[in-house]
Amino acid sequence: MATLFHVPLSPFCRKVRLSLAEKRIECELIEERYWEKDSDFLRRNPAAKVPVLKIDGRTLSESAAICEYLEEVYPEVSLMPSAPEARYEVRRIVGWFDDKFHSEVTANLVYERVNKKVMGQGYPDSKNVKAGAKAIKFHLDYMTWLLEQRRWLAGNEMTLADFAAAAHLSSLDYISDVDWNRSETVKDWYAKIKSRPAFRSILADQVSGFPPPPHYADLDF
Amino acid sequence: MATLFHVPLSPFCRKVRLSLAEKRIECELIEERYWEKDSDFLRRNPAAKVPVLKIDGRTLSESAAICEYLEEVYPEVSLMPSAPEARYEVRRIVGWFDDKFHSEVTANLVYERVNKKVMGQGYPDSKNVKAGAKAIKFHLDYMTWLLEQRRWLAGNEMTLADFAAAAHLSSLDYISDVDWNRSETVKDWYAKIKSRPAFRSILADQVSGFPPPPHYADLDF
């Protein structure tokens, strides 16, 4: 059985958890207080980040590299199309969320509001929170624009791009930072992805001191 | 012929330039003042970042997605091994440099010293410069540790991981921020990669107002 060292609201961990669950790879989850830089953990990943996945006798880090590995070694349930142009578009959108969306939105909201408190790093910086709340609007509009042309974010099939995006949005939804009224299109997309069995473990997450709002786990939100 | 919109010292652009050159794909380079958010450029890439590559009638962004695309469509000169475990290791190290090394080192040194001035954003923040100068030591030591076990960073063949690392180090070397005396092992590795024909265009770069030091383009540095 695989083991994933993670923190519940990390979008990078959630993307890997969704990939594992969709591919029906059984995995034990272990919460890792990675910011304490425990020496056992540093040995598993000198980058001192989560996720870290133990699988097939190996210890893997970097969520993008992990997801590509899972795709190559466990291709039965595929999260990547086969044409290079379509694969490019999946990777572009994964990069969009894990880089641009992360720095403009997730870091400004989830990290300010939750991680800082959990890590004992003080109070949210309201300048950052404000910037995040403003930036998410642009991103929801960009998603709407994409989803008006395609059934899923990177094309007409569900792919890793949808999981990457849903990983970020679900973490933000846990702290009520997504305005689902902004776009019916994005809400419909999230409803589809939220109802997948792979999403169940994420909807059951609980962060001590931060109870999720009732709509978080509700499929009819 | 392909066209790459780039800025000379961007490590992400340099990684793509090295891939293109190693694969002998002819490419015209166009400098793009992306921070001015010109509307033509935003149409090419709504993320408002470089590199942007026009190739095969498509407009591609996100350097990681571009490099995977080039690998899949132009595999004759390959920068990726074939075994999934080895491919994982290449992607892990590319991620290490483009994420961790970038935020800890490149952003603190190249962006503070060069980009800020070019973009008219003021003077370097000495706190950041100091943090970058400290962090690069740890990274050079990590590279030394890797290169003592393997001929190249991700294994015994040269891969995209070496280009990603060399892209960052060459940008830093342009502003004399790499202490080559710290590790003979890293210096030998850089000498090997620097002498490849694919590196020539990078060694010829000139940024107005920032002349490179004489050792920058010297193969015997």
PDB file of N, CA, C and O in Angstrom, chain B residues 1-6 16-17 20-21 25-32 51-55 201:
ATOM      1  N   MET B   1       9.429  28.269 -39.401  1.00  0.00           N
ATOM      2  CA  MET B   1      10.375  28.508 -38.297  1.00  0.00           C
ATOM      3  C   MET B   1       9.629  28.913 -37.035  1.00  0.00           C
ATOM      4  O   MET B   1       8.625  29.625 -37.085  1.00  0.00           O
ATOM      5  N   ALA B   2      10.133  28.485 -35.890  1.00  0.00           N
ATOM      6  CA  ALA B   2       9.508  28.822 -34.608  1.00  0.00           C
ATOM      7  C   ALA B   2       9.928  30.222 -34.164  1.00  0.00           C
ATOM      8  O   ALA B   2      10.943  30.759 -34.618  1.00  0.00           O
ATOM      9  N   THR B   3       9.119  30.819 -33.302  1.00  0.00           N
ATOM     10  CA  THR B   3       9.432  32.127 -32.714  1.00  0.00           C
ATOM     11  C   THR B   3       9.282  32.022 -31.200  1.00  0.00           C
ATOM     12  O   THR B   3       8.271  31.520 -30.714  1.00  0.00           O
ATOM     13  N   LEU B   4      10.296  32.526 -30.485  1.00  0.00           N
ATOM     14  CA  LEU B   4      10.211  32.517 -29.022  1.00  0.00           C
ATOM     15  C   LEU B   4      10.203  33.948 -28.506  1.00  0.00           C
ATOM     16  O   LEU B   4      11.124  34.719 -28.777  1.00  0.00           O
ATOM     17  N   PHE B   5       9.170  34.303 -27.774  1.00  0.00           N
ATOM     18  CA  PHE B   5       9.118  35.584 -27.070  1.00  0.00           C
ATOM     19  C   PHE B   5       9.756  35.356 -25.707  1.00  0.00           C
ATOM     20  O   PHE B   5       9.327  34.453 -24.966  1.00  0.00           O
ATOM     21  N   HIS B   6      10.769  36.156 -25.387  1.00  0.00           N
ATOM     22  CA  HIS B   6      11.578  35.845 -24.200  1.00  0.00           C
ATOM     23  C   HIS B   6      12.167  37.100 -23.582  1.00  0.00           C
ATOM     24  O   HIS B   6      12.039  38.188 -24.144  1.00  0.00           O
ATOM     25  N   VAL B  16      13.944  26.684 -22.214  1.00  0.00           N
ATOM     26  CA  VAL B  16      13.299  26.404 -23.500  1.00  0.00           C
ATOM     27  C   VAL B  16      14.285  26.622 -24.646  1.00  0.00           C
ATOM     28  O   VAL B  16      14.362  25.814 -25.585  1.00  0.00           O
ATOM     29  N   ARG B  17      15.072  27.701 -24.577  1.00  0.00           N
ATOM     30  CA  ARG B  17      16.068  27.963 -25.635  1.00  0.00           C
ATOM     31  C   ARG B  17      17.069  26.810 -25.737  1.00  0.00           C
ATOM     32  O   ARG B  17      17.445  26.392 -26.840  1.00  0.00           O
ATOM     33  N   LEU B  20      15.321  23.812 -27.385  1.00  0.00           N
ATOM     34  CA  LEU B  20      15.172  24.032 -28.834  1.00  0.00           C
ATOM     35  C   LEU B  20      16.507  23.851 -29.543  1.00  0.00           C
ATOM     36  O   LEU B  20      16.595  23.172 -30.574  1.00  0.00           O
ATOM     37  N   ALA B  21      17.551  24.445 -28.989  1.00  0.00           N
ATOM     38  CA  ALA B  21      18.860  24.398 -29.658  1.00  0.00           C
ATOM     39  C   ALA B  21      19.415  22.978 -29.672  1.00  0.00           C
ATOM     40  O   ALA B  21      19.956  22.516 -30.680  1.00  0.00           O
ATOM     41  N   ILE B  25      16.021  22.803 -33.414  1.00  0.00           N
ATOM     42  CA  ILE B  25      14.815  23.441 -33.952  1.00  0.00           C
ATOM     43  C   ILE B  25      15.140  24.919 -34.127  1.00  0.00           C
ATOM     44  O   ILE B  25      15.450  25.607 -33.156  1.00  0.00           O
ATOM     45  N   GLU B  26      15.124  25.389 -35.374  1.00  0.00           N
ATOM     46  CA  GLU B  26      15.452  26.800 -35.624  1.00  0.00           C
ATOM     47  C   GLU B  26      14.390  27.697 -35.023  1.00  0.00           C
ATOM     48  O   GLU B  26      13.191  27.403 -35.127  1.00  0.00           O
ATOM     49  N   CYS B  27      14.823  28.773 -34.414  1.00  0.00           N
ATOM     50  CA  CYS B  27      13.889  29.609 -33.684  1.00  0.00           C
ATOM     51  C   CYS B  27      14.353  31.058 -33.685  1.00  0.00           C
ATOM     52  O   CYS B  27      15.518  31.348 -33.395  1.00  0.00           O
ATOM     53  N   GLU B  28      13.441  31.946 -34.033  1.00  0.00           N
ATOM     54  CA  GLU B  28      13.737  33.377 -33.953  1.00  0.00           C
ATOM     55  C   GLU B  28      13.425  33.840 -32.536  1.00  0.00           C
ATOM     56  O   GLU B  28      12.391  33.473 -31.966  1.00  0.00           O
ATOM     57  N   LEU B  29      14.326  34.655 -31.971  1.00  0.00           N
ATOM     58  CA  LEU B  29      14.111  35.164 -30.611  1.00  0.00           C
ATOM     59  C   LEU B  29      13.600  36.597 -30.672  1.00  0.00           C
ATOM     60  O   LEU B  29      14.175  37.433 -31.367  1.00  0.00           O
ATOM     61  N   ILE B  30      12.535  36.872 -29.948  1.00  0.00           N
ATOM     62  CA  ILE B  30      12.016  38.243 -29.864  1.00  0.00           C
ATOM     63  C   ILE B  30      11.927  38.635 -28.394  1.00  0.00           C
ATOM     64  O   ILE B  30      11.257  37.948 -27.606  1.00  0.00           O
ATOM     65  N   GLU B  31      12.610  39.711 -28.024  1.00  0.00           N
ATOM     66  CA  GLU B  31      12.535  40.165 -26.640  1.00  0.00           C
ATOM     67  C   GLU B  31      11.173  40.767 -26.364  1.00  0.00           C
ATOM     68  O   GLU B  31      10.674  41.574 -27.152  1.00  0.00           O
ATOM     69  N   GLU B  32      10.593  40.370 -25.262  1.00  0.00           N
ATOM     70  CA  GLU B  32       9.227  40.781 -24.934  1.00  0.00           C
ATOM     71  C   GLU B  32       9.230  41.479 -23.581  1.00  0.00           C
ATOM     72  O   GLU B  32       9.587  40.870 -22.570  1.00  0.00           O
ATOM     73  N   PRO B  51       8.406  32.296 -21.068  1.00  0.00           N
ATOM     74  CA  PRO B  51       8.435  32.247 -22.528  1.00  0.00           C
ATOM     75  C   PRO B  51       7.066  31.982 -23.148  1.00  0.00           C
ATOM     76  O   PRO B  51       6.217  31.340 -22.544  1.00  0.00           O
ATOM     77  N   VAL B  52       6.925  32.487 -24.396  1.00  0.00           N
ATOM     78  CA  VAL B  52       5.815  32.091 -25.253  1.00  0.00           C
ATOM     79  C   VAL B  52       6.438  31.619 -26.565  1.00  0.00           C
ATOM     80  O   VAL B  52       7.255  32.322 -27.151  1.00  0.00           O
ATOM     81  N   LEU B  53       6.067  30.420 -26.979  1.00  0.00           N
ATOM     82  CA  LEU B  53       6.664  29.818 -28.173  1.00  0.00           C
ATOM     83  C   LEU B  53       5.604  29.634 -29.251  1.00  0.00           C
ATOM     84  O   LEU B  53       4.579  29.013 -29.009  1.00  0.00           O
ATOM     85  N   LYS B  54       5.889  30.205 -30.433  1.00  0.00           N
ATOM     86  CA  LYS B  54       5.028  29.928 -31.588  1.00  0.00           C
ATOM     87  C   LYS B  54       5.691  28.828 -32.402  1.00  0.00           C
ATOM     88  O   LYS B  54       6.828  28.994 -32.865  1.00  0.00           O
ATOM     89  N   ILE B  55       4.993  27.717 -32.522  1.00  0.00           N
ATOM     90  CA  ILE B  55       5.569  26.573 -33.238  1.00  0.00           C
ATOM     91  C   ILE B  55       4.425  25.703 -33.756  1.00  0.00           C
ATOM     92  O   ILE B  55       3.381  25.609 -33.102  1.00  0.00           O
ATOM     93  N   SER B 201      24.093  30.586 -27.851  1.00  0.00           N
ATOM     94  CA  SER B 201      23.243  31.787 -27.925  1.00  0.00           C
ATOM     95  C   SER B 201      23.106  32.428 -26.538  1.00  0.00           C
ATOM     96  O   SER B 201      23.051  33.650 -26.395  1.00  0.00           O
TER      97      SER B 201
END
